[in-house]
Amino acid sequence: MSGSGQQRPSRRVTVIGAGIAGASVAWTLAERGWQVRVLEASRAGAGGSGNPVAILYPKLVAAAQTPLHLQSMAFLQALEILRDPRLAPHFRQTGVLWLDQRKQKADIGPDHPWWGEQVWRVDAAEASRLAGLPLPMSALWLPHAGVLRPAGLLAALLARPGITLVEGCPVHDLQPAADGWRLSTALGEEHADAVVLAHAGATGALHAGNDAGALPLKPVRGQVSLTPAGTQMLQTTLCYGGYLAPVADGGLCLGATFQPGRSDTDITHEDHLANARELEALLPALAAALPTPAIWQGRASLRWQTPDYLPLAGHLPWLPGARRTLAAQPPGARQPRWDDHAPLLASLGHGAKGFTQAWPVATLIADLLEEKTPVMPTALAERLRPDRFLLRDWRRGLFWRQPR
Ligand SMILES: Cc1cc2nc3c(=O)[nH]c(=O)nc-3n(C[C@H](O)[C@H](O)[C@H](O)COP(=O)(O)OP(=O)(O)OC[C@H]3O[C@@H](n4cnc5c(N)ncnc54)[C@H](O)[C@@H]3O)c2cc1C
């Protein structure tokens, strides 16, 4: 990767993938004056980012972990960005009630740095008042969390001047070239000065195969269920392991199944029933008041997840070159230096939280491309390094080929 430290004259970058990861990187760079070309295999929102609803909320952690917690940091940043009048219409601040339940009571209390401002506990009566229907349990209340309309948000992000979106353009391969990268796409070959991979995790050559050194991304299928328009009886969003959220058309969205290892995306009645059961286990009266699952609609798509559930964010070595480097270096020696090449960065593996955590990753990528000291704390950026699994495998001796 480029470590020259010199002023890079080009402010042109190609982003691969037009989900929330690619769109947030494109927006962030365009806001800083970059010319961004987004190559999308299908159409914006074709992948996990195309659900009818996405909930914007952090899964809170204990006070001591909060300062370096990606989701917490990401939530505050996303709220700030969504105040922009170009984006605000696509976010509805419904608030989120995180329902207390025996198996999963959130261990968050007055020692949490956000207590009283971003989060507090409400009793069952107050939770019921906020929700607009009877709830038999207390809850954590996150008044600033809410529901995004992904299609509108992606369209608004990608319509920003400075961004060119090319849909129907799968990128098949990427090779280092003089002063940049040569991309092989379905529409022909093209040059890129710098590349950001935001294709979630699916594709062959960009994924660099399944052998050691491939990007460690695994699919987790998920299906959301939608009740018909006009059935809404909820003023806020409920989270309970699953979630129940009001949709703009007056229906409700129940989410979401979590099926590791499956990569099919057909909508199934069984998954509607699974979403219904999750709600029924906690709120049987509410579940019984919904129309029959036989008439629900839905959408199934994939989350792409890493083994440690954190995204791959930042500079990525070109994987074939990195494998050769690691094969020539005994494990335990000093950390290998990757081959020099034009900038190649990743915003991949956002798992179940892309709409929140894509934002600090986009800022990190923009800072790195501009060779600025990243706003993200170094300790967190280190945890997200896209080469962390590659280096782990190297330390375990998976690459080293002893000379004969
Ligand atoms: C059922 C379900 C419910 C969810 N609910 C929430 C939620 O409430 N809140 C939340 O924050 N997150 C939620 N998530 C997770 C969230 O959807 C993902 O984290 C997010 O969409 C990931 O965004 P992405 O841009 O990385 O990937 P994607 O949205 O999958 O985008 C990747 C894009 O890259 C394109 N692409 C792939 N290969 C290539 C190629 N070779 N060349 C060019 N383009 C390519 C694809 O067509 C796609 O458009 C949910 C996920 C699921 C499945």
Coordinates of C-alpha atoms and ligand atoms in Angstrom, one line a residue:
M1 CA 0.0 0.0 0.0
S2 CA 1.1 3.5 -0.6
G3 CA 3.2 4.8 2.3
S4 CA 4.9 7.7 0.4
G5 CA 3.5 10.4 2.7
Q6 CA 3.7 12.8 -0.3
Q7 CA 0.8 15.1 -1.3
R8 CA -1.4 13.0 -3.6
P9 CA -2.4 15.2 -6.5
S10 CA -5.4 13.0 -7.6
R11 CA -8.6 13.5 -5.8
R12 CA -10.4 10.8 -7.9
V13 CA -11.5 7.5 -6.4
T14 CA -13.5 4.5 -7.5
V15 CA -15.9 2.9 -5.0
I16 CA -17.1 -0.7 -5.7
G17 CA -20.6 -1.3 -4.4
A18 CA -23.6 1.0 -3.8
G19 CA -24.9 -0.1 -0.5
I20 CA -24.7 2.0 2.6
A21 CA -20.9 1.3 2.9
G22 CA -20.2 2.5 -0.6
A23 CA -22.7 5.4 -0.5
S24 CA -21.4 6.7 2.8
V25 CA -17.8 6.6 1.6
A26 CA -18.9 8.3 -1.7
W27 CA -20.8 11.0 0.2
T28 CA -18.0 11.7 2.7
L29 CA -15.4 12.0 0.0
A30 CA -17.6 14.2 -2.2
E31 CA -18.3 16.5 0.7
R32 CA -14.5 16.9 0.9
G33 CA -14.3 17.8 -2.8
W34 CA -13.3 14.4 -4.3
Q35 CA -14.7 13.1 -7.6
V36 CA -16.2 9.7 -6.8
R37 CA -17.1 7.0 -9.3
V38 CA -19.3 4.3 -7.8
L39 CA -19.5 1.0 -9.8
E40 CA -22.4 -1.1 -8.8
A41 CA -23.0 -4.6 -10.0
S42 CA -26.8 -4.3 -10.1
R43 CA -28.5 -1.2 -8.7
A44 CA -28.0 0.9 -5.5
G45 CA -29.5 -1.0 -2.6
A46 CA -29.5 -4.4 -4.3
G47 CA -27.8 -6.1 -1.3
G48 CA -28.4 -5.9 2.4
S49 CA -28.9 -2.2 2.2
G50 CA -32.2 -2.5 0.2
N51 CA -34.5 -3.5 3.0
P52 CA -37.7 -1.3 3.4
V53 CA -36.6 -0.3 6.9
A54 CA -33.3 -0.1 8.8
I55 CA -33.2 0.7 12.5
L56 CA -30.6 3.2 13.6
Y57 CA -29.7 2.4 17.2
P58 CA -26.5 1.2 19.0
K59 CA -26.3 -2.0 21.0
L60 CA -25.0 -0.3 24.2
V61 CA -22.1 -1.6 26.1
A62 CA -20.9 -1.0 29.7
A63 CA -19.5 2.5 30.5
A64 CA -15.9 1.5 30.5
Q65 CA -16.1 0.1 26.9
T66 CA -18.1 2.9 25.5
P67 CA -15.2 5.3 24.4
L68 CA -13.8 2.6 22.0
H69 CA -17.1 1.1 21.0
L70 CA -17.6 1.4 17.3
Q71 CA -21.4 1.2 17.4
S72 CA -21.7 3.9 20.1
M73 CA -19.4 6.3 18.3
A74 CA -21.1 5.5 15.0
F75 CA -24.6 6.1 16.4
L76 CA -23.7 9.7 17.5
Q77 CA -22.0 10.4 14.2
A78 CA -24.9 9.1 12.2
L79 CA -27.3 11.3 14.1
E80 CA -25.2 14.3 13.4
I81 CA -25.0 13.5 9.6
L82 CA -28.7 12.8 9.4
R83 CA -29.5 16.3 10.5
D84 CA -28.3 17.4 7.1
P85 CA -31.5 18.7 5.3
R86 CA -30.6 16.6 2.2
L87 CA -30.7 13.4 4.3
A88 CA -33.1 14.2 7.2
P89 CA -36.3 13.3 5.3
H90 CA -35.1 9.7 5.2
F91 CA -34.8 9.3 9.0
R92 CA -37.8 9.1 11.3
Q93 CA -36.8 9.6 14.9
T94 CA -39.3 7.2 16.4
G95 CA -37.2 6.5 19.4
V96 CA -36.4 2.9 20.4
L97 CA -37.7 1.0 23.4
W98 CA -35.2 -1.8 24.2
L99 CA -37.6 -4.0 26.1
D100 CA -36.4 -5.6 29.4
Q101 CA -36.7 -9.4 29.3
R102 CA -35.5 -12.1 31.6
K103 CA -33.1 -13.7 29.0
Q104 CA -31.7 -10.4 27.8
K105 CA -31.9 -7.5 30.2
A106 CA -29.6 -4.7 29.0
D107 CA -27.0 -4.1 31.7
I108 CA -26.9 -0.4 31.3
G109 CA -27.5 2.0 34.2
P110 CA -26.8 5.5 35.6
D111 CA -23.0 5.0 35.3
H112 CA -23.3 5.0 31.5
P113 CA -21.9 8.2 30.0
W114 CA -25.1 8.7 27.9
W115 CA -27.5 8.2 30.8
G116 CA -30.2 10.8 31.0
E117 CA -29.4 12.2 27.6
Q118 CA -29.3 9.5 25.0
V119 CA -30.7 6.7 27.1
W120 CA -32.7 6.1 30.3
R121 CA -35.0 3.4 31.8
V122 CA -38.7 3.8 31.7
D123 CA -41.3 1.7 33.6
A124 CA -44.0 -0.3 31.9
A125 CA -46.5 2.5 32.2
E126 CA -44.2 5.0 30.5
A127 CA -43.1 2.5 27.9
S128 CA -46.8 1.9 27.0
R129 CA -47.4 5.6 26.8
L130 CA -44.4 6.1 24.4
A131 CA -45.4 3.1 22.3
G132 CA -49.1 3.9 22.2
L133 CA -50.1 0.4 23.2
P134 CA -49.9 -1.7 26.4
L135 CA -46.5 -3.1 27.2
P136 CA -46.1 -5.3 30.2
M137 CA -42.4 -4.6 30.9
S138 CA -39.9 -1.8 31.6
A139 CA -37.5 -0.8 28.9
L140 CA -34.4 1.3 28.0
W141 CA -35.6 4.3 26.1
L142 CA -33.3 5.7 23.3
P143 CA -35.3 8.8 22.3
H144 CA -33.0 9.8 19.4
A145 CA -32.8 6.4 17.7
G146 CA -35.2 5.6 14.9
V147 CA -36.0 4.2 11.5
L148 CA -34.3 4.9 8.2
R149 CA -35.9 4.6 4.8
P150 CA -32.9 3.0 3.0
A151 CA -34.0 3.5 -0.6
G152 CA -34.5 7.2 -0.1
L153 CA -31.3 7.6 1.9
L154 CA -29.1 5.8 -0.7
A155 CA -30.7 7.8 -3.5
A156 CA -30.0 11.1 -1.6
L157 CA -26.4 10.2 -0.8
L158 CA -25.5 9.0 -4.3
A159 CA -27.2 12.0 -6.0
R160 CA -24.7 14.4 -4.4
P161 CA -22.7 16.4 -7.0
G162 CA -19.3 14.9 -7.4
I163 CA -20.6 11.4 -7.4
T164 CA -21.1 9.4 -10.6
L165 CA -23.1 6.2 -10.1
V166 CA -22.7 3.4 -12.7
E167 CA -25.3 0.7 -12.2
G168 CA -25.2 -2.7 -13.9
C169 CA -21.4 -2.7 -13.7
P170 CA -20.1 -5.7 -11.8
V171 CA -16.3 -5.5 -11.2
H172 CA -14.7 -8.9 -11.9
D173 CA -11.1 -8.2 -11.2
L174 CA -8.6 -5.7 -9.8
Q175 CA -4.9 -5.6 -10.7
P176 CA -2.2 -3.1 -9.7
A177 CA -1.3 -0.8 -12.6
A178 CA 1.0 2.2 -13.1
D179 CA -0.3 5.0 -10.8
G180 CA -3.4 3.1 -9.8
W181 CA -5.6 0.0 -10.5
R182 CA -6.9 -1.7 -13.6
L183 CA -10.5 -2.8 -13.1
S184 CA -12.1 -5.4 -15.3
T185 CA -15.8 -4.8 -15.3
A186 CA -18.8 -6.1 -17.2
L187 CA -18.7 -2.8 -19.2
G188 CA -15.0 -3.1 -20.1
E189 CA -11.7 -2.2 -18.5
E190 CA -11.1 1.0 -16.6
H191 CA -8.4 2.8 -14.6
A192 CA -8.8 4.0 -11.0
D193 CA -6.4 6.2 -9.1
A194 CA -7.6 4.7 -5.9
V195 CA -10.2 2.1 -5.0
V196 CA -12.5 1.5 -2.1
L197 CA -14.0 -2.0 -1.8
A198 CA -17.6 -1.7 -0.5
H199 CA -19.1 -4.7 -2.2
A200 CA -20.1 -6.4 1.1
G201 CA -18.2 -9.6 0.5
A202 CA -19.8 -11.6 -2.2
T203 CA -17.7 -11.7 -5.3
G204 CA -15.0 -14.2 -6.5
A205 CA -11.9 -12.4 -7.6
L206 CA -12.4 -9.4 -5.3
H207 CA -12.9 -11.8 -2.5
A208 CA -9.6 -13.5 -3.4
G209 CA -10.8 -17.0 -3.3
N210 CA -11.5 -19.3 -0.3
D211 CA -8.0 -20.3 0.6
A212 CA -5.8 -18.7 3.3
G213 CA -5.6 -15.0 2.8
A214 CA -9.1 -14.6 1.4
L215 CA -11.2 -11.9 3.1
P216 CA -12.8 -13.7 6.0
L217 CA -16.4 -12.8 5.2
K218 CA -19.3 -15.1 5.8
P219 CA -23.0 -14.6 4.8
V220 CA -25.8 -14.6 7.3
R221 CA -29.2 -14.6 5.6
G222 CA -32.0 -12.5 7.1
Q223 CA -35.6 -11.9 6.3
V224 CA -37.8 -9.0 7.4
S225 CA -41.6 -9.3 7.4
L226 CA -44.0 -6.5 6.5
T227 CA -47.6 -6.3 7.6
P228 CA -50.0 -4.7 5.1
A229 CA -50.2 -0.9 4.9
G230 CA -52.6 0.7 7.4
T231 CA -52.2 -1.9 10.2
Q232 CA -49.9 0.3 12.3
M233 CA -50.6 0.7 15.9
L234 CA -47.2 1.6 17.2
Q235 CA -45.7 5.0 17.8
T236 CA -42.1 3.9 18.4
T237 CA -39.7 1.1 17.5
L238 CA -39.5 -1.9 19.8
C239 CA -36.4 -4.0 20.2
Y240 CA -36.4 -7.3 22.0
G241 CA -33.8 -9.5 20.1
G242 CA -36.0 -9.1 17.1
Y243 CA -37.6 -5.7 16.4
L244 CA -41.0 -4.2 15.4
A245 CA -40.9 -0.9 13.6
P246 CA -43.5 1.4 12.1
V247 CA -43.1 1.8 8.3
A248 CA -43.9 5.0 6.5
D249 CA -46.9 3.5 4.7
G250 CA -48.6 2.6 8.0
G251 CA -47.6 -1.0 8.1
L252 CA -45.2 -2.7 10.5
C253 CA -41.8 -4.3 9.9
L254 CA -40.8 -7.3 11.9
G255 CA -37.2 -8.3 11.9
A256 CA -35.2 -10.2 11.3
T257 CA -34.2 -13.9 11.0
F258 CA -30.5 -14.6 11.5
Q259 CA -29.4 -17.7 9.5
P260 CA -25.6 -18.1 9.4
G261 CA -24.1 -19.9 6.5
R262 CA -27.2 -19.5 4.2
S263 CA -26.9 -17.3 1.2
D264 CA -30.3 -17.9 -0.5
T265 CA -32.6 -14.8 -0.7
D266 CA -36.0 -16.2 -1.5
I267 CA -38.8 -15.0 0.9
T268 CA -40.2 -17.9 2.9
H269 CA -43.4 -18.3 4.9
E270 CA -41.3 -20.2 7.5
D271 CA -39.2 -17.1 8.1
H272 CA -42.4 -15.0 8.5
L273 CA -43.5 -17.4 11.2
A274 CA -40.1 -17.2 12.9
N275 CA -40.4 -13.4 13.1
A276 CA -43.9 -13.8 14.4
R277 CA -42.8 -16.3 17.0
E278 CA -40.1 -14.0 18.3
L279 CA -42.6 -11.3 18.9
E280 CA -45.2 -13.7 20.3
A281 CA -42.8 -15.0 22.9
L282 CA -42.6 -11.6 24.5
L283 CA -45.7 -9.8 23.5
P284 CA -48.4 -12.4 22.7
A285 CA -51.3 -9.9 22.7
L286 CA -49.6 -7.6 20.2
A287 CA -48.7 -10.6 18.0
A288 CA -52.3 -11.8 18.1
A289 CA -53.5 -8.4 16.9
L290 CA -51.4 -8.5 13.7
P291 CA -52.9 -9.7 10.4
T292 CA -52.1 -13.3 9.6
P293 CA -48.6 -14.0 8.3
A294 CA -50.1 -15.6 5.3
I295 CA -50.6 -12.1 3.8
W296 CA -47.3 -10.6 5.0
Q297 CA -44.7 -9.4 2.5
G298 CA -41.0 -9.4 3.1
R299 CA -37.5 -9.1 1.9
A300 CA -34.6 -11.5 2.4
S301 CA -30.9 -10.5 2.0
L302 CA -27.5 -11.1 3.3
R303 CA -25.4 -9.6 6.1
W304 CA -21.7 -10.2 5.6
Q305 CA -19.8 -10.9 8.8
T306 CA -16.3 -11.3 10.0
P307 CA -15.2 -13.8 12.7
D308 CA -14.9 -11.0 15.3
Y309 CA -18.1 -9.2 14.1
L310 CA -16.2 -6.0 13.4
P311 CA -16.0 -4.6 9.9
L312 CA -12.9 -4.6 7.7
A313 CA -12.0 -0.9 7.6
G314 CA -9.0 1.0 6.3
H315 CA -6.0 0.1 4.0
L316 CA -6.0 -3.3 2.5
P317 CA -3.0 -4.9 0.9
W318 CA -3.5 -6.4 -2.5
L319 CA -4.2 -10.0 -1.5
P320 CA -2.2 -12.0 -4.1
G321 CA 0.9 -9.8 -3.4
A322 CA 0.3 -10.1 0.4
R323 CA 0.2 -13.8 0.2
R324 CA 3.5 -14.0 -1.6
T325 CA 5.0 -11.6 1.0
L326 CA 3.8 -13.8 3.9
A327 CA 5.0 -17.0 2.2
A328 CA 8.5 -15.6 2.2
Q329 CA 8.6 -14.4 5.8
P330 CA 8.8 -16.7 8.8
P331 CA 6.1 -16.2 11.3
G332 CA 7.1 -14.2 14.4
A333 CA 9.6 -12.1 12.4
R334 CA 8.8 -8.4 12.3
Q335 CA 5.5 -7.4 10.9
P336 CA 5.7 -7.7 7.1
R337 CA 5.7 -4.7 4.9
W338 CA 3.2 -4.9 2.1
D339 CA 4.1 -4.2 -1.5
D340 CA 3.7 -0.5 -2.5
H341 CA 0.6 0.1 -4.6
A342 CA -1.9 2.8 -5.1
P343 CA -4.5 3.2 -2.3
L344 CA -6.8 0.3 -1.9
L345 CA -9.2 0.6 1.1
A346 CA -12.1 -1.5 2.4
S347 CA -15.4 -0.8 4.1
L348 CA -16.6 -4.4 4.3
G349 CA -18.2 -6.9 6.7
H350 CA -20.7 -4.6 8.4
G351 CA -22.8 -7.5 9.5
A352 CA -26.1 -6.5 11.2
K353 CA -25.1 -2.8 11.8
G354 CA -24.2 -1.2 8.5
F355 CA -26.5 1.7 8.6
T356 CA -24.9 2.9 11.8
Q357 CA -21.3 1.9 11.6
A358 CA -20.6 2.7 7.9
W359 CA -20.2 6.4 8.9
P360 CA -17.1 6.3 11.1
V361 CA -15.6 3.9 8.6
A362 CA -16.3 6.3 5.8
T363 CA -14.6 9.1 7.8
L364 CA -11.6 6.8 8.5
I365 CA -11.3 6.0 4.8
A366 CA -11.5 9.7 3.8
D367 CA -8.8 10.6 6.4
L368 CA -6.5 7.8 5.2
L369 CA -7.0 8.8 1.5
E370 CA -6.1 12.4 2.4
E371 CA -3.2 11.1 4.5
K372 CA -4.5 12.9 7.6
T373 CA -4.3 11.6 11.1
P374 CA -7.6 9.7 11.5
V375 CA -10.3 11.1 13.8
M376 CA -11.0 7.5 14.8
P377 CA -8.9 6.6 17.9
T378 CA -5.9 4.6 16.9
A379 CA -6.8 1.7 19.2
L380 CA -10.1 1.3 17.5
A381 CA -8.7 1.7 13.9
E382 CA -6.2 -1.1 14.8
R383 CA -9.0 -3.4 15.7
L384 CA -10.7 -2.8 12.4
R385 CA -7.6 -3.3 10.2
P386 CA -8.6 -5.3 7.1
D387 CA -5.4 -7.3 7.3
R388 CA -5.8 -8.4 10.9
F389 CA -6.9 -12.0 9.9
L390 CA -4.2 -12.3 7.3
L391 CA -1.6 -11.4 10.0
R392 CA -3.2 -13.7 12.5
D393 CA -3.0 -16.6 10.0
W394 CA 0.6 -15.7 9.2
R395 CA 1.5 -15.8 12.9
R396 CA -0.1 -19.2 13.1
G397 CA 2.3 -20.3 10.3
L398 CA -0.4 -20.8 7.6
F399 CA 1.6 -19.0 4.9
W400 CA 5.3 -19.7 5.6
R401 CA 7.0 -22.0 3.1
Q402 CA 10.3 -23.0 4.4
P403 CA 13.1 -22.8 1.8
R404 CA 14.4 -26.2 0.8
Ligands
LIG1 C1 -32.7 -8.8 7.3 C2 -31.7 -7.8 7.7 C3 -32.1 -6.7 8.5 C4 -31.1 -5.7 8.8 N1 -31.5 -4.7 9.7 C5 -30.6 -3.7 9.9 C6 -31.0 -2.6 10.7 O1 -32.1 -2.5 11.2 N2 -30.0 -1.7 10.9 C7 -28.8 -1.7 10.4 O2 -27.9 -0.8 10.7 N3 -28.4 -2.8 9.7 C8 -29.3 -3.8 9.4 N4 -28.9 -4.8 8.6 C9 -27.5 -4.9 8.2 C10 -27.3 -4.0 7.0 O3 -28.3 -4.2 6.1 C11 -25.9 -4.2 6.4 O4 -25.0 -4.1 7.4 C12 -25.6 -3.2 5.3 O5 -26.7 -3.2 4.4 C13 -24.3 -3.6 4.7 O6 -24.1 -2.6 3.7 P1 -23.0 -2.8 2.6 O7 -23.0 -1.6 1.7 O8 -21.7 -3.2 3.2 O9 -23.5 -4.1 1.7 P2 -24.6 -4.2 0.6 O10 -25.8 -3.4 1.0 O11 -24.9 -5.6 0.5 O12 -24.0 -3.5 -0.6 C14 -23.0 -4.1 -1.4 C15 -23.3 -3.7 -2.9 O13 -22.2 -4.1 -3.6 C16 -22.6 -4.6 -4.9 N5 -21.6 -5.5 -5.4 C17 -21.3 -6.7 -4.9 N6 -20.3 -7.2 -5.7 C18 -19.9 -6.3 -6.6 C19 -19.0 -6.2 -7.6 N7 -18.1 -7.2 -7.9 N8 -18.9 -5.1 -8.4 C20 -19.8 -4.1 -8.1 N9 -20.7 -4.1 -7.2 C21 -20.8 -5.2 -6.4 C22 -23.9 -5.3 -4.5 O14 -24.8 -5.4 -5.7 C23 -24.5 -4.4 -3.5 O15 -25.3 -3.4 -4.0 C24 -29.8 -5.8 8.3 C25 -29.5 -6.8 7.4 C26 -30.4 -7.8 7.1 C27 -30.0 -8.9 6.1

